[in-house]
PDB file of C-alpha atoms in Angstrom:
ATOM      1  CA  MET A 649     -16.056  17.188 -10.023  1.00 50.00           C
ATOM      2  CA  ASP A 650     -15.975  19.241  -6.838  1.00 53.00           C
ATOM      3  CA  VAL A 651     -14.208  17.838  -3.803  1.00 60.00           C
ATOM      4  CA  ARG A 652     -17.041  17.770  -1.308  1.00 71.00           C
ATOM      5  CA  THR A 653     -16.514  19.302   2.121  1.00 79.00           C
ATOM      6  CA  SER A 654     -17.965  16.260   3.894  1.00 83.00           C
ATOM      7  CA  ASP A 655     -15.505  13.932   2.133  1.00 85.00           C
ATOM      8  CA  MET A 656     -12.561  16.130   3.034  1.00 84.00           C
ATOM      9  CA  GLN A 657     -13.696  16.303   6.650  1.00 90.00           C
ATOM     10  CA  THR A 658     -13.878  12.513   6.764  1.00 92.00           C
ATOM     11  CA  CYS A 659     -10.452  12.199   5.160  1.00 93.00           C
ATOM     12  CA  ARG A 660      -8.945  14.674   7.620  1.00 92.00           C
ATOM     13  CA  ALA A 661     -10.634  12.923  10.558  1.00 94.00           C
ATOM     14  CA  ILE A 662      -9.018   9.599   9.556  1.00 95.00           C
ATOM     15  CA  GLN A 663      -5.592  11.225   9.402  1.00 93.00           C
ATOM     16  CA  ASP A 664      -6.089  12.902  12.783  1.00 92.00           C
ATOM     17  CA  SER A 665      -7.185   9.633  14.359  1.00 91.00           C
ATOM     18  CA  LEU A 666      -4.090   7.824  13.056  1.00 92.00           C
ATOM     19  CA  GLU A 667      -1.751  10.620  14.128  1.00 89.00           C
ATOM     20  CA  GLN A 668      -3.002  10.241  17.694  1.00 84.00           C
ATOM     21  CA  SER A 669      -1.720   6.662  17.656  1.00 82.00           C
ATOM     22  CA  ILE A 670       1.473   6.891  15.606  1.00 84.00           C
ATOM     23  CA  LEU A 671       3.337  10.047  16.560  1.00 84.00           C
ATOM     24  CA  GLY A 672       5.562  11.957  14.180  1.00 86.00           C
ATOM     25  CA  LYS A 673       4.591  10.041  11.031  1.00 90.00           C
ATOM     26  CA  SER A 674       2.163  12.413   9.315  1.00 91.00           C
ATOM     27  CA  GLU A 675       3.726  11.971   5.871  1.00 94.00           C
ATOM     28  CA  GLU A 676       3.699   8.176   6.078  1.00 93.00           C
ATOM     29  CA  ILE A 677       0.085   8.226   7.276  1.00 94.00           C
ATOM     30  CA  GLU A 678      -0.875  10.393   4.307  1.00 96.00           C
ATOM     31  CA  ARG A 679       0.793   7.893   1.951  1.00 96.00           C
ATOM     32  CA  LEU A 680      -1.076   5.024   3.587  1.00 96.00           C
ATOM     33  CA  LEU A 681      -4.385   6.825   3.161  1.00 96.00           C
ATOM     34  CA  THR A 682      -3.471   7.671  -0.437  1.00 97.00           C
ATOM     35  CA  ALA A 683      -3.040   3.984  -1.289  1.00 97.00           C
ATOM     36  CA  LEU A 684      -6.271   3.082   0.518  1.00 97.00           C
ATOM     37  CA  LEU A 685      -8.323   5.651  -1.424  1.00 97.00           C
ATOM     38  CA  ALA A 686      -6.639   4.571  -4.661  1.00 97.00           C
ATOM     39  CA  GLY A 687      -7.674   0.965  -4.008  1.00 95.00           C
ATOM     40  CA  GLY A 688      -4.086  -0.300  -3.779  1.00 96.00           C
ATOM     41  CA  HIS A 689      -2.171  -2.625  -1.497  1.00 96.00           C
ATOM     42  CA  ILE A 690       0.665  -1.472   0.739  1.00 96.00           C
ATOM     43  CA  LEU A 691       3.979  -3.034   1.750  1.00 95.00           C
ATOM     44  CA  LEU A 692       5.492  -1.705   4.991  1.00 93.00           C
ATOM     45  CA  GLU A 693       9.165  -2.576   5.311  1.00 87.00           C
ATOM     46  CA  ASP A 694      11.204  -1.720   8.370  1.00 84.00           C
ATOM     47  CA  VAL A 695      13.056  -3.171  11.319  1.00 81.00           C
ATOM     48  CA  PRO A 696      10.953  -4.609  14.178  1.00 80.00           C
ATOM     49  CA  GLY A 697       9.466  -2.241  16.726  1.00 79.00           C
ATOM     50  CA  THR A 698       8.844   0.829  14.557  1.00 80.00           C
ATOM     51  CA  GLY A 699       5.042   0.653  14.759  1.00 83.00           C
ATOM     52  CA  LYS A 700       4.106  -1.064  11.493  1.00 87.00           C
ATOM     53  CA  THR A 701       1.500  -3.387  12.999  1.00 87.00           C
ATOM     54  CA  GLN A 702       0.145  -0.689  15.297  1.00 88.00           C
ATOM     55  CA  LEU A 703      -0.381   1.635  12.318  1.00 90.00           C
ATOM     56  CA  VAL A 704      -2.436  -0.958  10.439  1.00 91.00           C
ATOM     57  CA  LYS A 705      -4.530  -1.792  13.496  1.00 90.00           C
ATOM     58  CA  ALA A 706      -5.097   1.916  14.098  1.00 91.00           C
ATOM     59  CA  LEU A 707      -6.289   2.284  10.499  1.00 93.00           C
ATOM     60  CA  SER A 708      -8.782  -0.546  10.937  1.00 92.00           C
ATOM     61  CA  ASN A 709     -10.091   1.098  14.109  1.00 92.00           C
ATOM     62  CA  ALA A 710     -10.455   4.457  12.359  1.00 93.00           C
ATOM     63  CA  VAL A 711     -12.377   3.230   9.307  1.00 93.00           C
ATOM     64  CA  GLY A 712     -14.302   0.262  10.760  1.00 90.00           C
ATOM     65  CA  GLY A 713     -14.958  -2.707   8.552  1.00 83.00           C
ATOM     66  CA  GLN A 714     -13.809  -6.262   9.014  1.00 91.00           C
ATOM     67  CA  PHE A 715     -10.171  -6.645  10.057  1.00 93.00           C
ATOM     68  CA  ARG A 716      -8.114  -9.838  10.057  1.00 94.00           C
ATOM     69  CA  ARG A 717      -4.470 -10.506  10.840  1.00 94.00           C
ATOM     70  CA  ILE A 718      -2.192 -13.272   9.583  1.00 93.00           C
ATOM     71  CA  GLN A 719       1.033 -13.878  11.458  1.00 92.00           C
ATOM     72  CA  CYS A 720       3.255 -15.292   8.724  1.00 90.00           C
ATOM     73  CA  ASN A 721       5.782 -18.013   9.457  1.00 88.00           C
ATOM     74  CA  PRO A 722       7.365 -20.917   7.534  1.00 88.00           C
ATOM     75  CA  ASP A 723       4.645 -23.332   8.728  1.00 90.00           C
ATOM     76  CA  LEU A 724       1.793 -21.257   7.274  1.00 91.00           C
ATOM     77  CA  LEU A 725      -0.078 -23.007   4.446  1.00 91.00           C
ATOM     78  CA  PRO A 726      -1.943 -21.349   1.537  1.00 90.00           C
ATOM     79  CA  THR A 727      -5.252 -22.742   2.819  1.00 90.00           C
ATOM     80  CA  ASP A 728      -4.579 -21.052   6.179  1.00 92.00           C
ATOM     81  CA  ILE A 729      -5.073 -17.806   4.268  1.00 93.00           C
ATOM     82  CA  THR A 730      -7.679 -18.527   1.612  1.00 92.00           C
ATOM     83  CA  GLY A 731      -9.865 -21.023   3.472  1.00 91.00           C
ATOM     84  CA  VAL A 732     -10.709 -24.648   2.823  1.00 90.00           C
ATOM     85  CA  SER A 733     -13.641 -26.814   1.698  1.00 87.00           C
ATOM     86  CA  ILE A 734     -14.761 -29.269   4.370  1.00 88.00           C
ATOM     87  CA  TYR A 735     -16.766 -32.394   3.570  1.00 83.00           C
ATOM     88  CA  HIS A 736     -19.975 -32.880   5.534  1.00 83.00           C
ATOM     89  CA  PRO A 737     -20.810 -36.607   5.519  1.00 85.00           C
ATOM     90  CA  LYS A 738     -24.407 -36.023   6.602  1.00 81.00           C
ATOM     91  CA  ASP A 739     -25.180 -33.730   3.664  1.00 80.00           C
ATOM     92  CA  GLU A 740     -22.642 -35.367   1.362  1.00 77.00           C
ATOM     93  CA  THR A 741     -21.457 -31.923   0.259  1.00 84.00           C
ATOM     94  CA  PHE A 742     -18.386 -29.758   0.576  1.00 84.00           C
ATOM     95  CA  VAL A 743     -18.846 -26.523   2.510  1.00 86.00           C
ATOM     96  CA  PHE A 744     -16.400 -23.650   2.102  1.00 87.00           C
ATOM     97  CA  ARG A 745     -14.959 -22.383   5.348  1.00 91.00           C
ATOM     98  CA  PRO A 746     -13.479 -18.939   4.574  1.00 92.00           C
ATOM     99  CA  GLY A 747     -10.009 -18.011   5.731  1.00 93.00           C
ATOM    100  CA  PRO A 748      -8.850 -14.701   7.188  1.00 94.00           C
ATOM    101  CA  ILE A 749      -8.499 -13.224   3.708  1.00 94.00           C
ATOM    102  CA  MET A 750     -12.260 -12.620   3.735  1.00 94.00           C
ATOM    103  CA  ALA A 751     -11.915  -9.176   5.285  1.00 95.00           C
ATOM    104  CA  ASN A 752     -11.886  -5.516   4.326  1.00 95.00           C
ATOM    105  CA  ILE A 753      -8.431  -4.921   5.778  1.00 95.00           C
ATOM    106  CA  LEU A 754      -6.026  -7.862   5.882  1.00 96.00           C
ATOM    107  CA  LEU A 755      -2.751  -7.514   7.749  1.00 95.00           C
ATOM    108  CA  ALA A 756      -0.106 -10.009   6.639  1.00 93.00           C
ATOM    109  CA  ASP A 757       2.434  -9.518   9.406  1.00 90.00           C
ATOM    110  CA  GLU A 758       6.052 -10.306   8.496  1.00 87.00           C
ATOM    111  CA  ILE A 759       5.006 -11.613   5.096  1.00 89.00           C
ATOM    112  CA  ASN A 760       8.549 -12.504   4.101  1.00 85.00           C
ATOM    113  CA  ARG A 761       8.753 -15.108   6.863  1.00 86.00           C
ATOM    114  CA  ALA A 762       6.202 -17.203   4.958  1.00 87.00           C
ATOM    115  CA  THR A 763       7.412 -19.521   2.207  1.00 84.00           C
ATOM    116  CA  THR A 764       7.130 -18.453  -1.419  1.00 81.00           C
ATOM    117  CA  LYS A 765       4.311 -20.967  -1.990  1.00 82.00           C
ATOM    118  CA  THR A 766       2.243 -19.371   0.751  1.00 85.00           C
ATOM    119  CA  GLN A 767       3.095 -15.871  -0.443  1.00 83.00           C
ATOM    120  CA  SER A 768       1.855 -16.762  -3.917  1.00 80.00           C
ATOM    121  CA  ALA A 769      -1.564 -17.657  -2.453  1.00 83.00           C
ATOM    122  CA  LEU A 770      -2.142 -13.907  -2.136  1.00 88.00           C
ATOM    123  CA  LEU A 771      -1.525 -13.094  -5.807  1.00 86.00           C
ATOM    124  CA  GLU A 772      -5.031 -13.876  -7.074  1.00 86.00           C
ATOM    125  CA  ALA A 773      -6.665 -11.969  -4.237  1.00 90.00           C
ATOM    126  CA  MET A 774      -4.459  -8.906  -4.723  1.00 91.00           C
ATOM    127  CA  GLU A 775      -5.118  -8.642  -8.447  1.00 88.00           C
ATOM    128  CA  GLU A 776      -8.618 -10.033  -9.002  1.00 89.00           C
ATOM    129  CA  ARG A 777     -10.256  -9.489  -5.594  1.00 91.00           C
ATOM    130  CA  HIS A 778     -11.372 -13.116  -5.253  1.00 91.00           C
ATOM    131  CA  VAL A 779      -9.904 -16.477  -4.280  1.00 90.00           C
ATOM    132  CA  THR A 780     -10.351 -19.895  -5.853  1.00 87.00           C
ATOM    133  CA  VAL A 781     -10.621 -22.935  -3.621  1.00 86.00           C
ATOM    134  CA  ASP A 782     -11.234 -26.401  -5.089  1.00 84.00           C
ATOM    135  CA  GLY A 783     -12.240 -24.845  -8.402  1.00 83.00           C
ATOM    136  CA  ALA A 784     -14.846 -22.508  -6.892  1.00 85.00           C
ATOM    137  CA  SER A 785     -14.351 -18.744  -6.954  1.00 89.00           C
ATOM    138  CA  HIS A 786     -15.195 -16.721  -3.847  1.00 90.00           C
ATOM    139  CA  PRO A 787     -15.362 -12.907  -4.070  1.00 93.00           C
ATOM    140  CA  LEU A 788     -13.676 -10.838  -1.371  1.00 94.00           C
ATOM    141  CA  PRO A 789     -15.504  -8.150   0.615  1.00 93.00           C
ATOM    142  CA  GLN A 790     -15.380  -4.675  -0.902  1.00 92.00           C
ATOM    143  CA  PRO A 791     -13.350  -2.682  -0.355  1.00 94.00           C
ATOM    144  CA  PHE A 792     -10.419  -5.045   0.171  1.00 95.00           C
ATOM    145  CA  VAL A 793      -6.871  -3.935   0.964  1.00 96.00           C
ATOM    146  CA  LEU A 794      -3.863  -6.044   1.865  1.00 96.00           C
ATOM    147  CA  ILE A 795      -1.292  -4.350   4.067  1.00 96.00           C
ATOM    148  CA  ALA A 796       1.790  -6.482   4.475  1.00 94.00           C
ATOM    149  CA  THR A 797       4.706  -5.824   6.798  1.00 90.00           C
ATOM    150  CA  GLN A 798       8.146  -7.257   6.275  1.00 86.00           C
ATOM    151  CA  ASN A 799      11.553  -7.127   7.872  1.00 77.00           C
ATOM    152  CA  PRO A 800      14.541  -6.186   5.720  1.00 73.00           C
ATOM    153  CA  ILE A 801      15.728  -9.184   3.715  1.00 59.00           C
ATOM    154  CA  GLU A 802      19.051  -9.221   5.532  1.00 55.00           C
ATOM    155  CA  PHE A 803      17.267 -10.475   8.653  1.00 58.00           C
ATOM    156  CA  GLU A 804      17.533 -14.170   9.474  1.00 60.00           C
ATOM    157  CA  GLY A 805      14.629 -16.426   8.452  1.00 62.00           C
ATOM    158  CA  THR A 806      13.214 -14.226   5.680  1.00 68.00           C
ATOM    159  CA  TYR A 807      12.279 -15.056   2.086  1.00 71.00           C
ATOM    160  CA  MET A 808      12.377 -12.527  -0.731  1.00 75.00           C
ATOM    161  CA  LEU A 809       8.982 -11.739  -2.220  1.00 80.00           C
ATOM    162  CA  PRO A 810       8.706 -12.806  -5.884  1.00 78.00           C
ATOM    163  CA  GLU A 811       8.793  -9.973  -8.426  1.00 83.00           C
ATOM    164  CA  ALA A 812       5.214 -10.722  -9.505  1.00 82.00           C
ATOM    165  CA  GLN A 813       3.971 -10.116  -5.983  1.00 84.00           C
ATOM    166  CA  MET A 814       6.085  -7.003  -5.430  1.00 89.00           C
ATOM    167  CA  ASP A 815       4.518  -5.567  -8.582  1.00 91.00           C
ATOM    168  CA  ARG A 816       1.049  -5.984  -7.085  1.00 92.00           C
ATOM    169  CA  PHE A 817       1.779  -3.683  -4.148  1.00 95.00           C
ATOM    170  CA  MET A 818       0.841  -0.140  -5.090  1.00 96.00           C
ATOM    171  CA  MET A 819       3.234   1.395  -2.567  1.00 96.00           C
ATOM    172  CA  LYS A 820       6.160   0.411  -0.435  1.00 94.00           C
ATOM    173  CA  LEU A 821       6.501   2.545   2.689  1.00 93.00           C
ATOM    174  CA  THR A 822       9.077   2.761   5.460  1.00 90.00           C
ATOM    175  CA  LEU A 823       8.249   4.249   8.855  1.00 86.00           C
ATOM    176  CA  GLY A 824      11.789   4.591  10.193  1.00 84.00           C
ATOM    177  CA  TYR A 825      12.803   5.549  13.693  1.00 87.00           C
ATOM    178  CA  PRO A 826      11.121   8.609  15.249  1.00 85.00           C
ATOM    179  CA  ASP A 827      13.154  11.727  15.882  1.00 87.00           C
ATOM    180  CA  GLU A 828      14.453  12.343  19.386  1.00 89.00           C
ATOM    181  CA  GLN A 829      11.689  14.754  20.394  1.00 88.00           C
ATOM    182  CA  THR A 830       8.935  12.429  19.192  1.00 84.00           C
ATOM    183  CA  GLU A 831      10.485   9.415  20.872  1.00 84.00           C
ATOM    184  CA  HIS A 832      10.681  11.395  24.110  1.00 84.00           C
ATOM    185  CA  ARG A 833       6.955  12.169  23.821  1.00 81.00           C
ATOM    186  CA  MET A 834       6.249   8.487  23.235  1.00 78.00           C
ATOM    187  CA  ILE A 835       8.115   7.492  26.371  1.00 79.00           C
ATOM    188  CA  MET A 836       6.774  10.217  28.650  1.00 77.00           C
ATOM    189  CA  ASN A 837       3.166   9.953  27.457  1.00 68.00           C
ATOM    190  CA  SER A 838       2.994   6.169  27.149  1.00 61.00           C
ATOM    191  CA  TYR A 839      -0.318   4.476  27.798  1.00 53.00           C
ATOM    192  CA  ALA A 840      -1.083   1.136  29.390  1.00 44.00           C
ATOM    193  CA  ASP A 841      -3.011   0.137  26.283  1.00 55.00           C
ATOM    194  CA  GLN A 842      -1.616  -0.277  22.783  1.00 66.00           C
ATOM    195  CA  ALA A 843      -1.118   2.728  20.544  1.00 67.00           C
ATOM    196  CA  SER A 844      -3.702   1.465  18.055  1.00 70.00           C
ATOM    197  CA  ALA A 845      -6.394   1.512  20.754  1.00 70.00           C
ATOM    198  CA  ARG A 846      -6.216   5.315  20.802  1.00 74.00           C
ATOM    199  CA  ALA A 847      -7.555   5.478  17.252  1.00 79.00           C
ATOM    200  CA  THR A 848     -11.333   5.917  17.330  1.00 85.00           C
ATOM    201  CA  GLN A 849     -13.701   5.103  14.488  1.00 91.00           C
ATOM    202  CA  VAL A 850     -14.411   8.220  12.461  1.00 93.00           C
ATOM    203  CA  ALA A 851     -15.482   6.643   9.147  1.00 94.00           C
ATOM    204  CA  SER A 852     -17.096   3.541   7.697  1.00 93.00           C
ATOM    205  CA  MET A 853     -16.432   1.225   4.783  1.00 94.00           C
ATOM    206  CA  ALA A 854     -19.229   3.017   2.920  1.00 94.00           C
ATOM    207  CA  ASP A 855     -17.309   6.278   3.346  1.00 95.00           C
ATOM    208  CA  ILE A 856     -14.156   4.654   1.941  1.00 96.00           C
ATOM    209  CA  VAL A 857     -16.041   3.266  -1.071  1.00 95.00           C
ATOM    210  CA  ASN A 858     -17.586   6.691  -1.703  1.00 95.00           C
ATOM    211  CA  MET A 859     -14.210   8.450  -1.542  1.00 96.00           C
ATOM    212  CA  GLN A 860     -12.660   5.829  -3.838  1.00 96.00           C
ATOM    213  CA  GLU A 861     -15.359   6.653  -6.357  1.00 95.00           C
ATOM    214  CA  GLN A 862     -14.605  10.367  -5.984  1.00 95.00           C
ATOM    215  CA  VAL A 863     -10.893   9.656  -6.540  1.00 96.00           C
ATOM    216  CA  ARG A 864     -11.597   7.851  -9.821  1.00 95.00           C
ATOM    217  CA  ARG A 865     -13.229  11.038 -11.135  1.00 95.00           C
ATOM    218  CA  VAL A 866     -10.237  13.300 -10.417  1.00 96.00           C
ATOM    219  CA  HIS A 867      -9.167  14.896 -13.714  1.00 96.00           C
ATOM    220  CA  VAL A 868      -5.790  14.118 -15.314  1.00 96.00           C
ATOM    221  CA  ASP A 869      -4.767  16.355 -18.210  1.00 95.00           C
ATOM    222  CA  GLU A 870      -3.282  14.684 -21.289  1.00 95.00           C
ATOM    223  CA  ALA A 871       0.021  16.514 -20.734  1.00 95.00           C
ATOM    224  CA  VAL A 872       0.255  15.276 -17.145  1.00 96.00           C
ATOM    225  CA  GLY A 873      -0.609  11.745 -18.235  1.00 96.00           C
ATOM    226  CA  ASP A 874       2.128  11.907 -20.863  1.00 97.00           C
ATOM    227  CA  TYR A 875       4.587  13.138 -18.213  1.00 97.00           C
ATOM    228  CA  LEU A 876       3.679  10.226 -15.938  1.00 97.00           C
ATOM    229  CA  VAL A 877       4.243   7.702 -18.740  1.00 97.00           C
ATOM    230  CA  ARG A 878       7.608   9.227 -19.614  1.00 97.00           C
ATOM    231  CA  VAL A 879       8.719   8.947 -15.980  1.00 97.00           C
ATOM    232  CA  VAL A 880       7.730   5.274 -15.861  1.00 97.00           C
ATOM    233  CA  ARG A 881       9.388   4.516 -19.198  1.00 97.00           C
ATOM    234  CA  GLY A 882      12.481   6.372 -18.047  1.00 96.00           C
ATOM    235  CA  THR A 883      13.051   3.708 -15.393  1.00 96.00           C
ATOM    236  CA  ARG A 884      13.267   1.072 -18.144  1.00 95.00           C
ATOM    237  CA  GLU A 885      15.763   3.067 -20.201  1.00 94.00           C
ATOM    238  CA  HIS A 886      18.163   3.958 -17.368  1.00 94.00           C
ATOM    239  CA  SER A 887      21.593   2.375 -17.785  1.00 91.00           C
ATOM    240  CA  GLY A 888      21.692   1.166 -14.181  1.00 92.00           C
ATOM    241  CA  VAL A 889      18.353  -0.675 -14.344  1.00 93.00           C
ATOM    242  CA  HIS A 890      18.007  -4.338 -15.274  1.00 92.00           C
ATOM    243  CA  LEU A 891      14.189  -4.394 -15.042  1.00 92.00           C
ATOM    244  CA  GLY A 892      12.181  -1.185 -15.013  1.00 93.00           C
ATOM    245  CA  ALA A 893       8.657  -0.378 -13.870  1.00 94.00           C
ATOM    246  CA  SER A 894       5.867  -2.315 -15.587  1.00 93.00           C
ATOM    247  CA  PRO A 895       2.685  -1.009 -17.261  1.00 95.00           C
ATOM    248  CA  ARG A 896       0.907  -2.107 -14.071  1.00 95.00           C
ATOM    249  CA  ALA A 897       3.183   0.315 -12.235  1.00 96.00           C
ATOM    250  CA  ALA A 898       2.039   3.142 -14.528  1.00 97.00           C
ATOM    251  CA  ILE A 899      -1.606   2.305 -13.811  1.00 97.00           C
ATOM    252  CA  SER A 900      -0.877   2.203 -10.063  1.00 97.00           C
ATOM    253  CA  LEU A 901       0.919   5.549 -10.203  1.00 98.00           C
ATOM    254  CA  MET A 902      -2.020   7.097 -12.067  1.00 98.00           C
ATOM    255  CA  ALA A 903      -4.448   5.874  -9.392  1.00 98.00           C
ATOM    256  CA  ALA A 904      -2.147   7.053  -6.604  1.00 98.00           C
ATOM    257  CA  VAL A 905      -1.693  10.604  -7.960  1.00 98.00           C
ATOM    258  CA  ARG A 906      -5.460  10.935  -8.311  1.00 98.00           C
ATOM    259  CA  ALA A 907      -5.873   9.971  -4.642  1.00 97.00           C
ATOM    260  CA  HIS A 908      -3.074  12.334  -3.629  1.00 97.00           C
ATOM    261  CA  ALA A 909      -4.759  15.219  -5.440  1.00 96.00           C
ATOM    262  CA  PHE A 910      -8.030  14.350  -3.707  1.00 96.00           C
ATOM    263  CA  ILE A 911      -6.376  14.416  -0.274  1.00 96.00           C
ATOM    264  CA  LYS A 912      -4.892  17.806  -1.165  1.00 94.00           C
ATOM    265  CA  GLN A 913      -8.431  19.020  -1.916  1.00 93.00           C
ATOM    266  CA  ARG A 914      -7.943  19.270  -5.671  1.00 94.00           C
ATOM    267  CA  ASP A 915     -10.082  17.760  -8.419  1.00 93.00           C
ATOM    268  CA  TYR A 916      -7.152  17.678 -10.849  1.00 95.00           C
ATOM    269  CA  VAL A 917      -3.635  16.207 -10.890  1.00 97.00           C
ATOM    270  CA  ILE A 918      -0.458  18.283 -11.260  1.00 96.00           C
ATOM    271  CA  PRO A 919       3.084  17.138 -12.126  1.00 96.00           C
ATOM    272  CA  ASP A 920       4.181  17.608  -8.504  1.00 96.00           C
ATOM    273  CA  ASP A 921       1.830  14.761  -7.551  1.00 97.00           C
ATOM    274  CA  VAL A 922       3.778  12.477  -9.885  1.00 97.00           C
ATOM    275  CA  LYS A 923       7.122  13.672  -8.510  1.00 97.00           C
ATOM    276  CA  GLU A 924       6.037  13.182  -4.909  1.00 96.00           C
ATOM    277  CA  LEU A 925       4.717   9.625  -5.303  1.00 97.00           C
ATOM    278  CA  ALA A 926       6.981   8.168  -7.995  1.00 97.00           C
ATOM    279  CA  GLY A 927       9.522   6.861  -5.489  1.00 95.00           C
ATOM    280  CA  HIS A 928       6.918   5.136  -3.318  1.00 96.00           C
ATOM    281  CA  VAL A 929       5.076   3.554  -6.257  1.00 97.00           C
ATOM    282  CA  LEU A 930       7.956   2.667  -8.583  1.00 96.00           C
ATOM    283  CA  GLY A 931      10.948   2.070  -6.329  1.00 94.00           C
ATOM    284  CA  HIS A 932      10.140  -1.471  -5.172  1.00 94.00           C
ATOM    285  CA  ARG A 933       9.378  -2.586  -8.754  1.00 93.00           C
ATOM    286  CA  ILE A 934      12.821  -1.710 -10.142  1.00 93.00           C
ATOM    287  CA  ILE A 935      15.638  -4.277 -10.288  1.00 93.00           C
ATOM    288  CA  LEU A 936      19.115  -2.804 -10.625  1.00 93.00           C
ATOM    289  CA  HIS A 937      22.088  -4.175 -12.518  1.00 92.00           C
ATOM    290  CA  THR A 938      24.624  -5.936 -10.314  1.00 91.00           C
ATOM    291  CA  GLU A 939      27.247  -3.308 -11.090  1.00 91.00           C
ATOM    292  CA  ALA A 940      24.928  -0.506 -10.000  1.00 89.00           C
ATOM    293  CA  ARG A 941      24.155  -2.258  -6.706  1.00 89.00           C
ATOM    294  CA  MET A 942      27.860  -2.835  -6.056  1.00 90.00           C
ATOM    295  CA  ASN A 943      28.462   0.878  -6.584  1.00 91.00           C
ATOM    296  CA  GLY A 944      25.867   1.702  -3.947  1.00 89.00           C
ATOM    297  CA  VAL A 945      23.204   2.990  -6.312  1.00 91.00           C
ATOM    298  CA  THR A 946      19.649   2.760  -4.940  1.00 92.00           C
ATOM    299  CA  GLN A 947      16.233   2.702  -6.566  1.00 93.00           C
ATOM    300  CA  ASP A 948      15.435   6.102  -5.045  1.00 93.00           C
ATOM    301  CA  GLU A 949      18.499   7.619  -6.701  1.00 95.00           C
ATOM    302  CA  ILE A 950      17.479   6.128 -10.050  1.00 95.00           C
ATOM    303  CA  ILE A 951      14.002   7.628  -9.800  1.00 96.00           C
ATOM    304  CA  ARG A 952      15.386  11.021  -8.789  1.00 96.00           C
ATOM    305  CA  GLN A 953      17.623  10.984 -11.848  1.00 95.00           C
ATOM    306  CA  VAL A 954      14.738   9.984 -14.106  1.00 96.00           C
ATOM    307  CA  ILE A 955      12.553  12.805 -12.751  1.00 96.00           C
ATOM    308  CA  GLU A 956      15.358  15.335 -13.208  1.00 95.00           C
ATOM    309  CA  GLN A 957      15.834  14.227 -16.811  1.00 95.00           C
ATOM    310  CA  THR A 958      12.133  14.232 -17.694  1.00 95.00           C
ATOM    311  CA  THR A 959      10.720  17.495 -18.999  1.00 94.00           C
ATOM    312  CA  VAL A 960       7.844  18.800 -16.926  1.00 93.00           C
ATOM    313  CA  PRO A 961       4.793  19.992 -18.885  1.00 89.00           C
ATOM    314  CA  VAL A 962       4.295  23.742 -18.618  1.00 76.00           C
ATOM    315  CA  ARG A 963       1.047  25.543 -19.311  1.00 67.00           C
ATOM    316  CA  LEU A 964       1.439  29.035 -20.711  1.00 47.00           C
ATOM    317  CA  GLU A 965      -1.259  31.556 -19.830  1.00 48.00           C
ATOM    318  CA  ARG A 966      -1.901  34.487 -22.158  1.00 44.00           C
TER     319      ARG A 966
END
């Protein structure tokens, strides 16, 4: 497979459009685009006011497609997301009225303010790309990506996401505060409109589907695949880990490194792709032992240790 020039131009145009809206976050934008091209869902966790919602809205403006937003709160019901069947007395039939989940890009804002019952309504859609209402299955538009934002769990009025749902997010990203120079630019060059409005459409859903197909054809050598598996399995064998990354995590990491290679204009994956994305794909799936948490150990430190202890495949040229 050759990475086509037109695809790379489209990919670069999306990144440029997003960087006009969210200043100083080129790396995070690249990770977001990586998950999108890999067909995965994204969890954005950070304190309020760091631009999470604006980034998602800017993405929807840049790639077109149908965009919906759910503002999560404790009163939100599962049917407020999936839709509901309404009885029509005249026709004596039930008619499905779709909910906001019937979109290409769904923003679940502050997802951990919704109750666990409502959060679980997203599980079927995230994994199987359809929803079931009153026994009838309704397929979601393609492509479909859920981008959820959440505040840190220490904040008042938040509910922890269940492990099963955390495992369905391909990546967990954090924007963080901008550096001083970037924040100065934001203040001095502020616009009357929202930051997301500065992102112009440079691609279509058809372009995204085409690039996702190109990503699936990126080559992964057997040695690199073995290295990826050993990294994932290393999280399960670490002494500080209570629950390591699942086989679903390995599949997600494989899809993500293919997309990362594509963005880097390569038609093959290298071990550095695995190293660069392992923390974003595996970190939120790992549960530490209580003793490790009390000693201040983090998931990122665990993954760094696993990568350091895992032998990298080397190809010898003669």
